[in-house]
Short mmCIF file of C-alpha atoms and ligand atoms in Angstrom, two decimals:
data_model
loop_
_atom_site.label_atom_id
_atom_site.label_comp_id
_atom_site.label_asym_id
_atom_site.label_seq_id
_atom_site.Cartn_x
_atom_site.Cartn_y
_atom_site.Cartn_z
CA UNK A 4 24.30 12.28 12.28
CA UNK A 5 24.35 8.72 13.65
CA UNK A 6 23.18 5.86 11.49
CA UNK A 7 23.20 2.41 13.55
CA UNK A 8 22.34 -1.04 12.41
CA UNK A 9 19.27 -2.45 14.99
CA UNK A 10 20.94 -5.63 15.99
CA UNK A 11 17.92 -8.39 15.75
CA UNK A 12 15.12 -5.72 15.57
CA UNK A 13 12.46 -8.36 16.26
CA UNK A 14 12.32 -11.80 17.20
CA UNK A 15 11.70 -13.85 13.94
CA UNK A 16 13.03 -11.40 12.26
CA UNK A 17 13.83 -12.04 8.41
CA UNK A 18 15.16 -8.66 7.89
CA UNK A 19 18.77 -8.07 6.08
CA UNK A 20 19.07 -5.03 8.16
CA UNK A 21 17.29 -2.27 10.10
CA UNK A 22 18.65 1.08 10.48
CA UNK A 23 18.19 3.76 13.22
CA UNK A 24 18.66 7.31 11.97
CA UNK A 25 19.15 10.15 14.57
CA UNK A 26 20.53 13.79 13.47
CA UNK A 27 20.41 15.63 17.42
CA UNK A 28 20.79 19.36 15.34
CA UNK A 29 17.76 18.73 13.52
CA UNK A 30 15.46 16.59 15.68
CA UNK A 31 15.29 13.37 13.22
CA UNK A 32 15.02 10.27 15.02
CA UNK A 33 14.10 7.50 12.08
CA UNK A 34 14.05 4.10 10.96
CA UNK A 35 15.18 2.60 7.66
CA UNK A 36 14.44 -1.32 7.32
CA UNK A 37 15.78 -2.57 4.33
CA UNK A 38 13.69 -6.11 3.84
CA UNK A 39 14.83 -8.08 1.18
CA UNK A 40 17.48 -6.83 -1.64
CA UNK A 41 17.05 -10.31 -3.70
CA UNK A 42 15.08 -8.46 -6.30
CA UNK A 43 17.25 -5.54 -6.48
CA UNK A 44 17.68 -2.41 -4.50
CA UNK A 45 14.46 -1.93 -1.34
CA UNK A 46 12.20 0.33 -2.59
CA UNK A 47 8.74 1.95 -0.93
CA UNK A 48 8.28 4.85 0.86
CA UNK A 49 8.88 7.32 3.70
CA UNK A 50 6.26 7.44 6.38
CA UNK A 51 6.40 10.37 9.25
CA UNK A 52 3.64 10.09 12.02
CA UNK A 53 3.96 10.79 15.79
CA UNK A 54 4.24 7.23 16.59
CA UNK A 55 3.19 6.75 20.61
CA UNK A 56 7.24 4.81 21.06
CA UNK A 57 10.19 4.04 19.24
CA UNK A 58 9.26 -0.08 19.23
CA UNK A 59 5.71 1.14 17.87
CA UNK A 60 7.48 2.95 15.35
CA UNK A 61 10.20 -0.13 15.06
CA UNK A 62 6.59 -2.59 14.49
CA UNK A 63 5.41 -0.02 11.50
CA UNK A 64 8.75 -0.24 9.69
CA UNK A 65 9.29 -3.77 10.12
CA UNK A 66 5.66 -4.93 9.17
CA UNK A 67 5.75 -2.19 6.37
CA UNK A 68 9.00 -2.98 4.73
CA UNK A 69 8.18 -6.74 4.43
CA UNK A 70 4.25 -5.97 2.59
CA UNK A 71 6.97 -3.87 0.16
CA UNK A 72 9.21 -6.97 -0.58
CA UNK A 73 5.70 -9.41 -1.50
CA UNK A 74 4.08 -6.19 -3.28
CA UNK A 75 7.33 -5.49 -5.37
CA UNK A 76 7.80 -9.19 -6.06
CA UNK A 77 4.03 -9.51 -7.03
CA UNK A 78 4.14 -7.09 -9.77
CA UNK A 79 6.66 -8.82 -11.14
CA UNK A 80 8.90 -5.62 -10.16
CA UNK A 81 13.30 -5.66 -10.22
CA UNK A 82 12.73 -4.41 -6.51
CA UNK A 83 13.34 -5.63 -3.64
CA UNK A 84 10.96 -4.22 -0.15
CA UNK A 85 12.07 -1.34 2.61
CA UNK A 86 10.02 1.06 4.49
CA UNK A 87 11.64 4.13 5.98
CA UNK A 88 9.69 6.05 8.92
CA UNK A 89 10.22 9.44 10.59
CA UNK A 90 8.98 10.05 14.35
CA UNK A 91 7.41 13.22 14.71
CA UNK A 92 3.94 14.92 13.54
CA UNK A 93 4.56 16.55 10.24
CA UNK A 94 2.38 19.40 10.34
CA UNK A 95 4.60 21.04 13.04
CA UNK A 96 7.88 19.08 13.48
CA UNK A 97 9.22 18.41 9.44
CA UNK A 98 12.04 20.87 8.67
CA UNK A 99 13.85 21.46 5.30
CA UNK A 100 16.92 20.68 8.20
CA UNK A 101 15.26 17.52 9.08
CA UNK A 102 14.39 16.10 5.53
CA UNK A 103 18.16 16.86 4.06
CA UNK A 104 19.66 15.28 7.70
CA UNK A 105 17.17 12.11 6.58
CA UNK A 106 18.61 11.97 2.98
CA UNK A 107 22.28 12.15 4.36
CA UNK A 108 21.69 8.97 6.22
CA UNK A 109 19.65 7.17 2.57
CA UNK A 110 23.07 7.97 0.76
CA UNK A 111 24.90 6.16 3.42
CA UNK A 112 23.54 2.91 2.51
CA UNK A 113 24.64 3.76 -1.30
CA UNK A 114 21.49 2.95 -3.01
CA UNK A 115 20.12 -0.07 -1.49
CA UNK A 116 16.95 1.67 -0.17
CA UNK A 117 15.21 3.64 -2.52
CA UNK A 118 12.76 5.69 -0.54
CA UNK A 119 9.42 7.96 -1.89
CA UNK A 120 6.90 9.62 -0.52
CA UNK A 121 3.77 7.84 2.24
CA UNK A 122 1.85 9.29 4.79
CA UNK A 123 2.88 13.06 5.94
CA UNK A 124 5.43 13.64 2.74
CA UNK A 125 5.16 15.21 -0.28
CA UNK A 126 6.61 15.34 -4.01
CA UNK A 127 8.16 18.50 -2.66
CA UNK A 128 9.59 16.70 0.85
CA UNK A 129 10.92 14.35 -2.30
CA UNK A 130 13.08 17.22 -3.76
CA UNK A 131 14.92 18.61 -0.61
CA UNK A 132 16.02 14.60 -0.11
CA UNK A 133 17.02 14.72 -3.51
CA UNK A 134 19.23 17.32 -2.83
CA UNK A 135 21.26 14.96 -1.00
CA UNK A 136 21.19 12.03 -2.38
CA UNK A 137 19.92 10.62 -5.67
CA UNK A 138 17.99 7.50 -3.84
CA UNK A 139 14.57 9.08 -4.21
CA UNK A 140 11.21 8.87 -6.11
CA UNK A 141 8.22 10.59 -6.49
CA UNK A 142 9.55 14.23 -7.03
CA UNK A 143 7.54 17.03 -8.65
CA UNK A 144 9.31 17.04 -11.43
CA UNK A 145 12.14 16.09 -13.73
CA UNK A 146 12.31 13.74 -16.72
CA UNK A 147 11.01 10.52 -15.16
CA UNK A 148 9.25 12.29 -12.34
CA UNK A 149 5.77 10.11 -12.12
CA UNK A 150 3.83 12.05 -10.26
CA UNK A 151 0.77 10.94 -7.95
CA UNK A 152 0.28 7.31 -7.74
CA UNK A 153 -2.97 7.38 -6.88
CA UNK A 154 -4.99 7.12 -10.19
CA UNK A 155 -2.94 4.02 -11.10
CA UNK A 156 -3.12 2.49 -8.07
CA UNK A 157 -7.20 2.71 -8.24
CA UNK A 158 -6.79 1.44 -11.83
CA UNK A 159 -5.26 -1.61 -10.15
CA UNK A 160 -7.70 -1.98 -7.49
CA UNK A 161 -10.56 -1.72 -9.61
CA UNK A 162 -8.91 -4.52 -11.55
CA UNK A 163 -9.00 -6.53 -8.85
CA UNK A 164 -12.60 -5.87 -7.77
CA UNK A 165 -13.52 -7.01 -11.56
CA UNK A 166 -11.21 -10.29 -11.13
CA UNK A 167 -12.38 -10.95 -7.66
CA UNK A 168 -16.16 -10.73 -9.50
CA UNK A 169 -15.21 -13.01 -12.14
CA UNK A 170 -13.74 -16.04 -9.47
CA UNK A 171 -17.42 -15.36 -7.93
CA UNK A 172 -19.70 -14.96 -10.56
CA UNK A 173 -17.93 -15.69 -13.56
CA UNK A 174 -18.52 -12.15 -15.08
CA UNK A 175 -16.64 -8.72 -15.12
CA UNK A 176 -19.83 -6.61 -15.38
CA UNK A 177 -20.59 -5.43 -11.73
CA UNK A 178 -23.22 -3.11 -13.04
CA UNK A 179 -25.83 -3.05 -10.12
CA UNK A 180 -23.67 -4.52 -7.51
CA UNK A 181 -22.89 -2.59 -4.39
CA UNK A 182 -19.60 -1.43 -3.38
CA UNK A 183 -19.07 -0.58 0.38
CA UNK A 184 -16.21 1.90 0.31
CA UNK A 185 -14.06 3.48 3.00
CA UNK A 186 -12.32 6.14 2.94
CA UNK A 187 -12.38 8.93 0.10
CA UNK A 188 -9.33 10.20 -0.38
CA UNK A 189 -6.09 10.18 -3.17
CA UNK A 190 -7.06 6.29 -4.24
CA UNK A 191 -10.78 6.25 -2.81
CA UNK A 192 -12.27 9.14 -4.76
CA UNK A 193 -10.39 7.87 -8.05
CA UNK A 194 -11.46 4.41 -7.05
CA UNK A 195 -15.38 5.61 -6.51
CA UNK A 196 -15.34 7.17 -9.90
CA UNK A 197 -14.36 4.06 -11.65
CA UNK A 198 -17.23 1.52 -10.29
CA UNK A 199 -19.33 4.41 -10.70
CA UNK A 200 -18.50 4.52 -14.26
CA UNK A 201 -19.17 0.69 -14.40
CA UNK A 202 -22.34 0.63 -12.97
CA UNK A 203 -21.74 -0.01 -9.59
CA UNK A 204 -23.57 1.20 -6.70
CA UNK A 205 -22.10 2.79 -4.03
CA UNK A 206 -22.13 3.17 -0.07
CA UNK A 207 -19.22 5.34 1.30
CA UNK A 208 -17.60 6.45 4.16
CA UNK A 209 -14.70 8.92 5.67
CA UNK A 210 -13.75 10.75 8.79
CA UNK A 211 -13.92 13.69 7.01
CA UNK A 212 -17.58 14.85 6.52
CA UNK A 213 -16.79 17.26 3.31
CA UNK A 214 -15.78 14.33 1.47
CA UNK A 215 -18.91 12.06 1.90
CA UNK A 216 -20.71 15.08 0.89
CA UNK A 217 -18.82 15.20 -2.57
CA UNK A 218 -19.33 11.19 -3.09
CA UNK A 219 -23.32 11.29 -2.49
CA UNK A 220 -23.24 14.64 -4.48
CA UNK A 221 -21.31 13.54 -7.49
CA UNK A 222 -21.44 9.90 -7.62
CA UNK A 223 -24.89 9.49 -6.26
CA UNK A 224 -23.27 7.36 -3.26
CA UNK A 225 -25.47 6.61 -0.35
CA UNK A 226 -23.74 7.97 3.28
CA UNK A 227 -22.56 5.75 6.20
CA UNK A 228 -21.08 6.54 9.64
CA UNK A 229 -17.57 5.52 9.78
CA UNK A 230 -18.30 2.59 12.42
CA UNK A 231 -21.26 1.59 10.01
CA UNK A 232 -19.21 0.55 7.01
CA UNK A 233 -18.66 -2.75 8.25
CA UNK A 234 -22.69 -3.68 8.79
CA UNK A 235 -23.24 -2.27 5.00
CA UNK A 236 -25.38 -4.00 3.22
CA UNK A 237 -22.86 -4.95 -0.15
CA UNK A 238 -21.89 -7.40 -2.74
CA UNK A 239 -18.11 -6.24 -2.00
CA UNK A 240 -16.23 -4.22 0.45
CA UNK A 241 -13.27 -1.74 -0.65
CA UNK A 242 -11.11 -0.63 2.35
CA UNK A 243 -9.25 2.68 1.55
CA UNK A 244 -8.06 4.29 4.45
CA UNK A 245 -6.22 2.60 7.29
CA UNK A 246 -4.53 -0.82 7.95
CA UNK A 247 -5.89 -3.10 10.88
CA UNK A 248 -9.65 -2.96 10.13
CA UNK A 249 -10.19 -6.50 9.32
CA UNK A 250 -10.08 -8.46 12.59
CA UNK A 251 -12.05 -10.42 14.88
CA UNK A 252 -14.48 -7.72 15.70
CA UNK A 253 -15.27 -6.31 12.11
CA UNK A 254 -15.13 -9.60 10.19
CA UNK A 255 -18.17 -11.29 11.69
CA UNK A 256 -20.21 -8.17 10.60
CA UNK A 257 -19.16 -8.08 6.80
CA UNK A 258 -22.30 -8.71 4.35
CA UNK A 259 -19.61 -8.26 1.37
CA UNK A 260 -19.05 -11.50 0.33
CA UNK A 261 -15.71 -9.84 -1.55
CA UNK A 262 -13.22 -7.69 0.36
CA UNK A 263 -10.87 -6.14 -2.48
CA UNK A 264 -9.26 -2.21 -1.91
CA UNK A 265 -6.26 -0.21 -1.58
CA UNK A 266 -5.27 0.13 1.94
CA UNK A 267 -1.96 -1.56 3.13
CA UNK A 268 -1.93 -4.28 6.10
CA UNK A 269 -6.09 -4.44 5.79
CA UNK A 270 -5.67 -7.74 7.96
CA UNK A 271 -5.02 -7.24 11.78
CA UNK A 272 -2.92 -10.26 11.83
CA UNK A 273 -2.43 -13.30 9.66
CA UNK A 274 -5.41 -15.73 10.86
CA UNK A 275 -7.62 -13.18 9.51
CA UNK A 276 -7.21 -14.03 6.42
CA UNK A 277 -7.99 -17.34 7.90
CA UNK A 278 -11.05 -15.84 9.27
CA UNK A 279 -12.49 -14.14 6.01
CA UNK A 280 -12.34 -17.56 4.34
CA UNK A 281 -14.12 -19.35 7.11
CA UNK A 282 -16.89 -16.85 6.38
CA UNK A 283 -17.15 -17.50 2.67
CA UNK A 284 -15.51 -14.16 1.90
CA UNK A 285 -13.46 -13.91 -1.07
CA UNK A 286 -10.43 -11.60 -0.01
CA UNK A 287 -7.67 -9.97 -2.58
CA UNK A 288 -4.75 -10.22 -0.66
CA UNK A 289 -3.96 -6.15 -0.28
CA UNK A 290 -0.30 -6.55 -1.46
CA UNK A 291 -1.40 -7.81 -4.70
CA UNK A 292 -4.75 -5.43 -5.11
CA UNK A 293 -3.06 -2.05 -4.30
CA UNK A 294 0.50 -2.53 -6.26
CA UNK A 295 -0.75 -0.18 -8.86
CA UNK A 296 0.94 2.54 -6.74
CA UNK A 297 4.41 1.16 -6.65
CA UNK A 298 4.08 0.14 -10.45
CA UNK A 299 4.16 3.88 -10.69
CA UNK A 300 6.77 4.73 -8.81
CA UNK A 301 8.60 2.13 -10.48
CA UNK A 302 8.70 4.18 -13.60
CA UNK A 303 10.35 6.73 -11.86
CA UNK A 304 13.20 4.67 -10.30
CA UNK A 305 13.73 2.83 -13.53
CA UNK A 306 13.65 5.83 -15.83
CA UNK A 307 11.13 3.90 -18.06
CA UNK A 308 10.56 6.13 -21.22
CA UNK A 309 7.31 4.53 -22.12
CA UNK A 310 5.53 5.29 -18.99
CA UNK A 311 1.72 4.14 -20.25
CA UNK A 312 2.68 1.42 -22.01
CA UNK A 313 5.04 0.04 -19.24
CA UNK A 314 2.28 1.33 -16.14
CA UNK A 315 -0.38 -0.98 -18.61
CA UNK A 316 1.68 -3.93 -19.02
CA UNK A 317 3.09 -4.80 -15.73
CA UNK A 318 -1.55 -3.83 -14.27
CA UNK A 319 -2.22 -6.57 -16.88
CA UNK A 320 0.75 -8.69 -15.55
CA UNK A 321 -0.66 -8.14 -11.96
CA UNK A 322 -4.15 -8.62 -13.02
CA UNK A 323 -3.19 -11.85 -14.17
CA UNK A 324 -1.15 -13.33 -10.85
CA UNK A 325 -4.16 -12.55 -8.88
CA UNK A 326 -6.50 -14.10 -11.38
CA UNK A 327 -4.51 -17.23 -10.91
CA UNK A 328 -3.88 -16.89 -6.74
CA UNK A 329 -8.19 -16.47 -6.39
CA UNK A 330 -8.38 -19.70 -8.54
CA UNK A 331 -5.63 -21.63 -6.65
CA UNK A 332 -6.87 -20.54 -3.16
CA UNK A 333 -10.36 -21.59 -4.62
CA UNK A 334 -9.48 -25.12 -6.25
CA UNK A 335 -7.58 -25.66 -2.81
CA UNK A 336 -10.27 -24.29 -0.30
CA UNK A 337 -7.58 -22.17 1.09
CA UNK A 338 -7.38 -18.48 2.15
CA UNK A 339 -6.07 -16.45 -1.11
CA UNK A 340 -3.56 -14.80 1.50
CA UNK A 341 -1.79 -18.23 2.11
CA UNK A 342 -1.54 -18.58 -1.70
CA UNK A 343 -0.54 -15.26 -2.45
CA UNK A 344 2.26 -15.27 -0.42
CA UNK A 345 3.65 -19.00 -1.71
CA UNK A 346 3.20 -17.62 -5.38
CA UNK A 347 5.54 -14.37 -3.77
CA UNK A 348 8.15 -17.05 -2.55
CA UNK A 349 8.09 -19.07 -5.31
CA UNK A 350 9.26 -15.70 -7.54
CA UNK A 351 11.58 -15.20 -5.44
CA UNK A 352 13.36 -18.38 -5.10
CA UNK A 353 12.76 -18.70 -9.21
CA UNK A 354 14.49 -15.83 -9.34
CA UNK A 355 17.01 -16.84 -6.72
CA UNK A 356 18.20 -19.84 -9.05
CA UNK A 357 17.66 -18.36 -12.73
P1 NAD B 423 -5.41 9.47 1.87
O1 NAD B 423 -4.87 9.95 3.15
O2 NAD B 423 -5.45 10.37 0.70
O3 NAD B 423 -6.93 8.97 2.09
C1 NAD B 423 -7.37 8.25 3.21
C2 NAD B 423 -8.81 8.64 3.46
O4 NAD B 423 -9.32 7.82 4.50
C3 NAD B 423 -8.97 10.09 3.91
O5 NAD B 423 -10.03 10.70 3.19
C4 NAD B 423 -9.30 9.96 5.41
O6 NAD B 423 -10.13 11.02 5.87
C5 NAD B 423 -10.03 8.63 5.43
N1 NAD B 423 -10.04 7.93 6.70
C6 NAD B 423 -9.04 7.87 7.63
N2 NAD B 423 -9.44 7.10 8.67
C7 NAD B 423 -10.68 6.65 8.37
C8 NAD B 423 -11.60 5.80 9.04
N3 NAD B 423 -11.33 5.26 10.22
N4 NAD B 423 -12.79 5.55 8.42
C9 NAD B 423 -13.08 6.10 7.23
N5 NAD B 423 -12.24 6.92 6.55
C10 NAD B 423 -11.06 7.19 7.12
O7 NAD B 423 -4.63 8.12 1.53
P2 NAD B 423 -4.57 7.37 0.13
O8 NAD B 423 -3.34 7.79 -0.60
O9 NAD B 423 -5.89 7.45 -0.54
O10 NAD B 423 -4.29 5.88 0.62
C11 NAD B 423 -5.33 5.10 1.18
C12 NAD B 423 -4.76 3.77 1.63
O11 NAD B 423 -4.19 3.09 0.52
C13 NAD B 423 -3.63 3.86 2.67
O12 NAD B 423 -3.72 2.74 3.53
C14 NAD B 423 -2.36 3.77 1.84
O13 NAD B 423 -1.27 3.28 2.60
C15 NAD B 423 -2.81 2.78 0.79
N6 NAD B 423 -2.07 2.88 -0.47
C16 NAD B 423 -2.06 4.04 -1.16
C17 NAD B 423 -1.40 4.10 -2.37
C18 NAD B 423 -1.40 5.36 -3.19
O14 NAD B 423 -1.07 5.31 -4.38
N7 NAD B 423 -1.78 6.52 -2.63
C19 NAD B 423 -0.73 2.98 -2.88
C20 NAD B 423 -0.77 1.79 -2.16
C21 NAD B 423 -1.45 1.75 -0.95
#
């Protein structure tokens, strides 16, 4: 087992530290970027994926870790932000071998990562980590275990969609408004049945066919192709699948004149946040609409006792900071993104000095 520090990772780096985790018996090559540790110990989760290279898999970590150190500090969390990722495709290459070497190289850093399940783990991937280290959330069970984020994360989301409503049209009812959704999985489905409930209308969309079957089945949602979500015609758009899909190419076609869901790094690169607001679109920075999920976890790492009443307060809390970043960003003519992440750095060096 070799754990190295990445000396300067990337250029502009503001990492404390990025870690390269290779175990030759069991195959584990790995990455652990460890953000920020102001707040307290990095937290977010473990990602495996067969990434194309090592520096695309280097670029995923890094740009990961960093959307975990605004998202903790947005919800007003004791966390600081860290990513870990695993090279390899999961569905053929993830060992119980290769998951314990992983957690042997998490207790190395004694507790200043705090990793839990992403893409291509599960609760159960969760317990044979835990059985080397006690730096890990989101197990199956146990006292604090807290289970699948999912449903709170779409709680916070549809929060958001609600509060991104109100800055438009000074009103939380969005009964009769359409809702362009992508993507129907763990936080889209939940999310689907929640503006559904409200009144909402719905156009959907997912790779998978099976699912967009269930949504116009169920939820009386009207089908897209996947390429056609972005021409939908909708009062707001709700991306929940993959990062990356608002850039120069999809912007220009939005009709949504609100872009608020759960996927992480929605924007392709920073101007397009720049981009969106040159259009007129209202966009909920994605760190700040999808940190239901990590409010979750949260209870787990802190072994909260009052799970509901803590998961409620700090949605409410979060509710709130975007509430005031959509009315800033608004009063200023600026992209909500911009003020997002000042209101991030301003926690942080508040918290810095108190
Ligand atoms: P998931 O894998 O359960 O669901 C993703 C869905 O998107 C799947 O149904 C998949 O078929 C579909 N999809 C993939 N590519 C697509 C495409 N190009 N067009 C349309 N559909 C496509 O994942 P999830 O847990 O629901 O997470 C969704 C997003 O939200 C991810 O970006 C994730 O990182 C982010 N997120 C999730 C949580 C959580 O609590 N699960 C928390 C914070 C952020």
């Amino acid at each position: 087992m070799f754990t190295t520090l990445i000396p300067s990772p990337t250029p502009g780096s503001t990492h404390e530290a990025i870690y390269r985790v290779e175990d030759p018996d069991s195959g584990l090559l790995g990455l652990i970027a460890l953000h920020s540790t102001q707040l307290g110990p990095a937290a977010g989760g473990l990602r495996m994926r067969p990434y194309t290279s090592f520096s695309d898999a280097l670029e995923d970590v890094s740009r990961l870790s960093a959307g975990m150190t605004y998202k903790n500090a947005a919800a007003g969390l004791p966390l600081g932000g860290g990513k870990a990722v695993i090279l390899g495709d999961p569905t053929r290459q993830k060992t119980p071998e290769l998951l314990r070497a992983f957690g042997r190289a998490l207790q190395t850093l004694h507790g200043r990562y705090i990793t839990a399940e992403d893409m291509g783990m599960s609760p159960q991937d969760m317990a044979l980590i835990r059985e080397e280290t006690p730096f890990v959330a989101g197990l199956p069970d146990g006292a604090f275990a807290s289970g699948d984020p999912s449903p709170i994360t779409a709680r916070g989301i549809f929060n958001a969609i609600l509060t991104a409503h109100e800055t438009c049209h000074s009103t939380r009812d969005i009964a009769g408004r359409v809702v362009s959704l992508q993507g129907l999985g763990h936080v889209g489905w939940h999310l689907a049945g929640l503006l559904r409930r409200a009144g909402a209308k719905l156009i959907v969309t997912d790779t998978d066919p099976e699912r967009i079957e269930a949504a116009v089945r169920e939820l009386g949602a009207v089908a897209v192709a996947p390429e056609e979500i972005y021409d939908a015609p909708s009062d707001i758009f709700a991306p929940c699948a993959i990062g990356g899909i608002l850039n120069q190419a999809t912007i220009s076609r939005l009709k949504a004149t609100m872009v608020v869901g759960g996927a992480n790094n929605q924007l392709a690169t920073p101007s397009d946040a720049q981009r969106l607001h040159e259009r007129g679109i209202l966009y909920a920075p994605d760190f700040v609409a999808n940190g239901g999920g990590i409010i979750n976890v949260a209870t787990e790492i802190l072994k909260i006792e009052d799970r509901e009443g803590f998961v409620q307060q700090k949605l409410d809390a979060l509710d709130q900071t975007l509430r005031r970043i959509l009315t800033e960003a608004q009063a200023q003519g600026v992209s909500p993104d911009r003020v997002a992440i000042d209101t991030v750095n301003r926690i942080m060096a508040s918290r810095a000095a108190g």
